[in-house]
Every structure is written in C-alpha cells, then in structure tokens.
Amino acid sequence: MTDQNKLQKLKTVLKKYGQSHILAFWDRLDPARRGWLLAQINQLDFAQLDRWREEFVLKASPFKLPGKFVPAPFYAQQPGDAGQREKYDQARQLGDKLISQGKVAAFVVAGGQGTRLGFDGPKGNFPISPVKNKTLFQIFAEGISAAREKYHTSCPWYIMTSPLNYQQTLDIFSANNYYGLDKKDVFIFQQGTLPNFSLDGKILLADIDTIATSPDGHGGSLRALYNSGAMADMQKRGIEFVSYWQVDNSLINIFDPLFIGLHAFDGAEMSSKGLSKTGPFEKLGNFCLADGKVTVIEYSDLPDELAEKRNPDGSLAFELGSIAIHIISVSFIERLNKHGFVLPLHRAVKKISHIDDKGQRIESKEPNGIKLESFVFDALPLAGKSIILQTVRSEEFAPAKNATGVDSAQTARQMMVDRSAVWLESAGVKVPRKADGSPDCVIEISPGFALTREDVAKKRDKIPAIKPGDKVYLG
Ligand code: UTP
C-alpha cells in the first residue's frame, strides 16, 4: 500500500470513530513530525477507545455493585488460637526462607503525578524523614539495603514511573549514586498511557503532532511489569513474588515474612494488607467477597447502610480497608499477560492542557476533560486465590497525599516519630511525652539501625537517654 493509500485508510478509520481532528494539522507537519504522530496513532485501538468513550467518557457509568457480597475473611493481625499461632509461625519461617533465597523483590509504583501534594518532581524525591529530611526514595533504598544485609541476599528493586517522570527519576537515582544500592539491582521502567478526552468524547491533542495522554493508573503496573521486561528480569533472577507498595507510604515494611509466608503458604496469586477503618466512611476501599472472589469496593460505592452495618460485638461488618500493599506472584503477572486481561477503567474529570481546533493552547481554570485510569486492586478478583492480612495503621501506613491536613507530609512525619517512640519504648527506652501523650522529642530510626521493633531491642545499648525536646537520630 502506498503512503497515500495508508493515510486515506487511516482517515476513514478516524472518521468512522469521530476522531478526524487528530490529523487536522497534517499539512503543517514536516515528515519527522508526521512520523511521530503516526507512531502514536498506531499504538491506539480505535474500536476499543470508542467503547471506552461510550462507557466512561460520555457518561459516568454508575458502578455496578456485585449481586451478592459479604465482608472478605482475613487473617487477623494476631493469631486467634493455638492452631492459627502455629500457622503464623510456619508462615513466618517460610517468608524468611523465601526472602533469604532471593525469591522476593521490592516493587514501588511511582508513576503518579502527586498533584495533591503539590511537589515539583517525582513524589519519591519528597524529603520526609523527621530529623535528617531523607527523601522517600532514600528511606526505601536504605530499607532494601538493610534487608539485603539481614537476609544475606540480593533484594532487587523495581520502580514504575510514568513517561512524565521517568527521566527525572533516573536522574535522581543517578545523582544520588543509587543511594548505595547496586545499579544493576534497581530496575526503573515506565508505565503505559491512555489518551485524554474532551468532555464530548474527542481525543485531545497536546500539540499539533502530539496526542494528549496521561499515565494509565497504578493498575497499569501489571501490564507494564510485563511489557518493560521487568518480569523477564525477575524470572531470570528466580524471583517468585513482588512486594508492592505506593511511593507515598514512608512506613512501608517491604519485606514482611509473615505476609509473604501466608501468601505462599496458601498458594495465593495476589494478596493484600488491610486495616480496620477509623469509621464507616473512612476513604479506603472495602475488602469484600463477591462470587467467592476478593473484591475491593470503593468507599464511595458501598451503600451507607452496609458501611454502617455492625457485628454483634460493635465492630464494623465491613471492617477492613485497603491500603495498597500487596504481594503479587510473578506467575500471576505472567498468566494475566499471556492470556489477556482487562481491568475496569475509572474516569476522572480534570483540567487538561491541550490545543483547540485552531491550534491555540487552552489552559482551562475549570476541569475540561477526562482522564482514564485502572486500579491495581481491580486485579484481585482475577487471582485464583487471594488472602488478606490485617495490619496496624501506626506500624505500616502513613500516606503523604496532601500538602496539609489529613494524610499529609506533616501527618506522615509525625507518624514516623510516633512509631519510633513506640519501638523504643517496647525496647525499654524511656521516651518523654507531652500531656496529650505525643512524644516530646523528634526521633528518627534509620532502616539501617532497625527494620522492626525487634531489631531495636537488639540494639538497646546503642540508644542514648532522651530528654524532652531532643532530636534523636539512630542511624
Ligand atoms: P495516587 O492515587 O495517590 O495518585 O497514587 P498520585 O498521582 O500519586 O497523586 P495525586 O492524585 O495526583 O495527588 C497512588 C500510587 O499509585 C502511583 C502513585 O505514584 C502512588 O504511588 N501511581 C498512580 C502510578 O504509579 N501511576 C499512575 O498512573 C497513578
């Protein structure tokens, strides 16, 4: 087919789907820019995009609650009886063994735009630690380094970025000498993107030769692990499980033997940590069981009467909320990608910078377009088996989402201090506290000093006495 014929064919396809404007500036483009535009167009499946346009762009399809669902069963944070205690012990041993054998990798999703935090650059570069102001990336790197020493093994780290922050992330790692990690054990890759739409369903142009796109959500990680070669790299190294977390959680316990062990013990494909919600309407997804499958129903989709339903002991019936901490089997990632899978899309109405049909730039003050994303927890029902382990908020979950207020850098920093204080006290160290019970000092425990409260106890003799108002760094 000649180039002219190919172009004609493409015009017919675009016309059929109401997207002819994508080629509106064709005559103004030089051959290189035409090639660039065609390369982007060739990535798109217009029939699929048209279905999404109908379903998610032109209307906000109401979420369909599963016909029947109940709260999902979970492993309580502490074992309930002797039998379960034995299982937890065995699981912990299995987890320790799997980590020591180098079968577990770290995997952080860091492709988000961090709009709410309002920080310039990748969120992982946000300085957060209470005394030394270490960045999130540095804290994770030190945790991984400490786990390597503890388990005498390599713990490779996979980092998903987006096309928007990939190069910046590479530069940050390079400028920081990979935070002391071996560069070959850090695999930084990019997630996919999806086109942005106008409110009336037209694909937006970012420039006369560029389609406006945005990262395809953390759900895109399951495809990106495969497409980027990260999964093949894992298989080459003999990695069987990835420990997944979000870049804004400074309290993450990346290598948790109990969680990894329970997942492996039960033959699960994708598992989750959850925590008891602070109240019926806390903004966390709810762990449910629908058709025998673990499913997360978002807080906004759970009917009020179910959110408020209580057990006879007064606890919430839908007690457990999702905190985006998962163990994912590498074989699950492979199975999904080899056999094809789709995750539902979620629409977000956003301010999107684009050009209009005259090529003029539009910077709207009001939301003017639709971005589509998939969420990783929507893969849970695709897993043959999925377990949930309850955890404690103050130990593992301090999301820095907002600039101020709830779930902000400030609350995360305070939670880091609070956890350190509790760890020290459990090792018998006296921590000065204010009248309201909060620590009257600032404490930072580096991952190199202790990864767990048990590690703190082992270093009791290295901890100085703490006076009110002190700033203490244990490194
Ligand atoms: P959030 O939903 O908190 O989004 O992402 P965000 O982009 O970081 O922040 P806002 O909403 O713009 O303020 C949760 C986690 O998922 C990652 C983020 O980096 C964060 O770790 N994520 C999100 C991706 O990796 N890719 C995406 O496309 C979206």
PDB file of C-alpha atoms in Angstrom, residues 221-222 241-242 244 259 263 267-273 294 325-329 332-333 335-336 343 375-388:
ATOM      1  CA  SER A 221       1.633  -1.792  36.599  1.00  0.00           C
ATOM      2  CA  LEU A 222       0.556  -5.345  35.870  1.00  0.00           C
ATOM      3  CA  PHE A 241       6.979 -12.763  44.474  1.00  0.00           C
ATOM      4  CA  VAL A 242       6.887  -8.995  44.386  1.00  0.00           C
ATOM      5  CA  TYR A 244       4.053  -3.914  46.024  1.00  0.00           C
ATOM      6  CA  PHE A 259       2.703 -11.588  54.852  1.00  0.00           C
ATOM      7  CA  HIS A 263       0.626 -15.672  50.674  1.00  0.00           C
ATOM      8  CA  GLY A 267      -0.921 -20.622  47.229  1.00  0.00           C
ATOM      9  CA  ALA A 268      -2.301 -17.133  46.645  1.00  0.00           C
ATOM     10  CA  GLU A 269      -1.704 -15.196  43.423  1.00  0.00           C
ATOM     11  CA  MET A 270      -2.277 -11.683  44.728  1.00  0.00           C
ATOM     12  CA  SER A 271      -2.723 -10.761  48.372  1.00  0.00           C
ATOM     13  CA  SER A 272      -3.344  -7.607  50.360  1.00  0.00           C
ATOM     14  CA  LYS A 273      -2.785  -5.967  53.672  1.00  0.00           C
ATOM     15  CA  VAL A 294     -11.817 -10.970  46.969  1.00  0.00           C
ATOM     16  CA  ILE A 325       0.083  -3.082  49.978  1.00  0.00           C
ATOM     17  CA  HIS A 326       0.172  -6.346  48.071  1.00  0.00           C
ATOM     18  CA  ILE A 327       2.185  -9.464  47.421  1.00  0.00           C
ATOM     19  CA  ILE A 328       1.882 -10.452  43.770  1.00  0.00           C
ATOM     20  CA  SER A 329       3.141 -13.745  42.393  1.00  0.00           C
ATOM     21  CA  PHE A 332       0.177 -14.358  38.152  1.00  0.00           C
ATOM     22  CA  ILE A 333       1.644 -11.410  36.244  1.00  0.00           C
ATOM     23  CA  ARG A 335      -0.610 -15.609  33.402  1.00  0.00           C
ATOM     24  CA  LEU A 336      -2.568 -12.364  33.082  1.00  0.00           C
ATOM     25  CA  LEU A 343      -9.117  -4.069  34.262  1.00  0.00           C
ATOM     26  CA  PHE A 375      -6.569   0.490  39.676  1.00  0.00           C
ATOM     27  CA  VAL A 376      -4.360  -2.366  40.803  1.00  0.00           C
ATOM     28  CA  PHE A 377      -6.856  -3.731  43.331  1.00  0.00           C
ATOM     29  CA  ASP A 378      -9.234  -4.481  40.453  1.00  0.00           C
ATOM     30  CA  ALA A 379      -6.897  -7.364  39.618  1.00  0.00           C
ATOM     31  CA  LEU A 380      -7.709  -9.116  42.912  1.00  0.00           C
ATOM     32  CA  PRO A 381     -10.813 -10.905  41.579  1.00  0.00           C
ATOM     33  CA  LEU A 382      -8.681 -12.268  38.734  1.00  0.00           C
ATOM     34  CA  ALA A 383      -6.480 -14.116  41.205  1.00  0.00           C
ATOM     35  CA  GLY A 384      -7.174 -17.804  41.758  1.00  0.00           C
ATOM     36  CA  LYS A 385      -6.584 -17.249  45.449  1.00  0.00           C
ATOM     37  CA  SER A 386      -6.141 -14.060  47.419  1.00  0.00           C
ATOM     38  CA  ILE A 387      -5.528 -13.623  51.136  1.00  0.00           C
ATOM     39  CA  ILE A 388      -5.760 -10.541  53.331  1.00  0.00           C
TER      40      ILE A 388
END
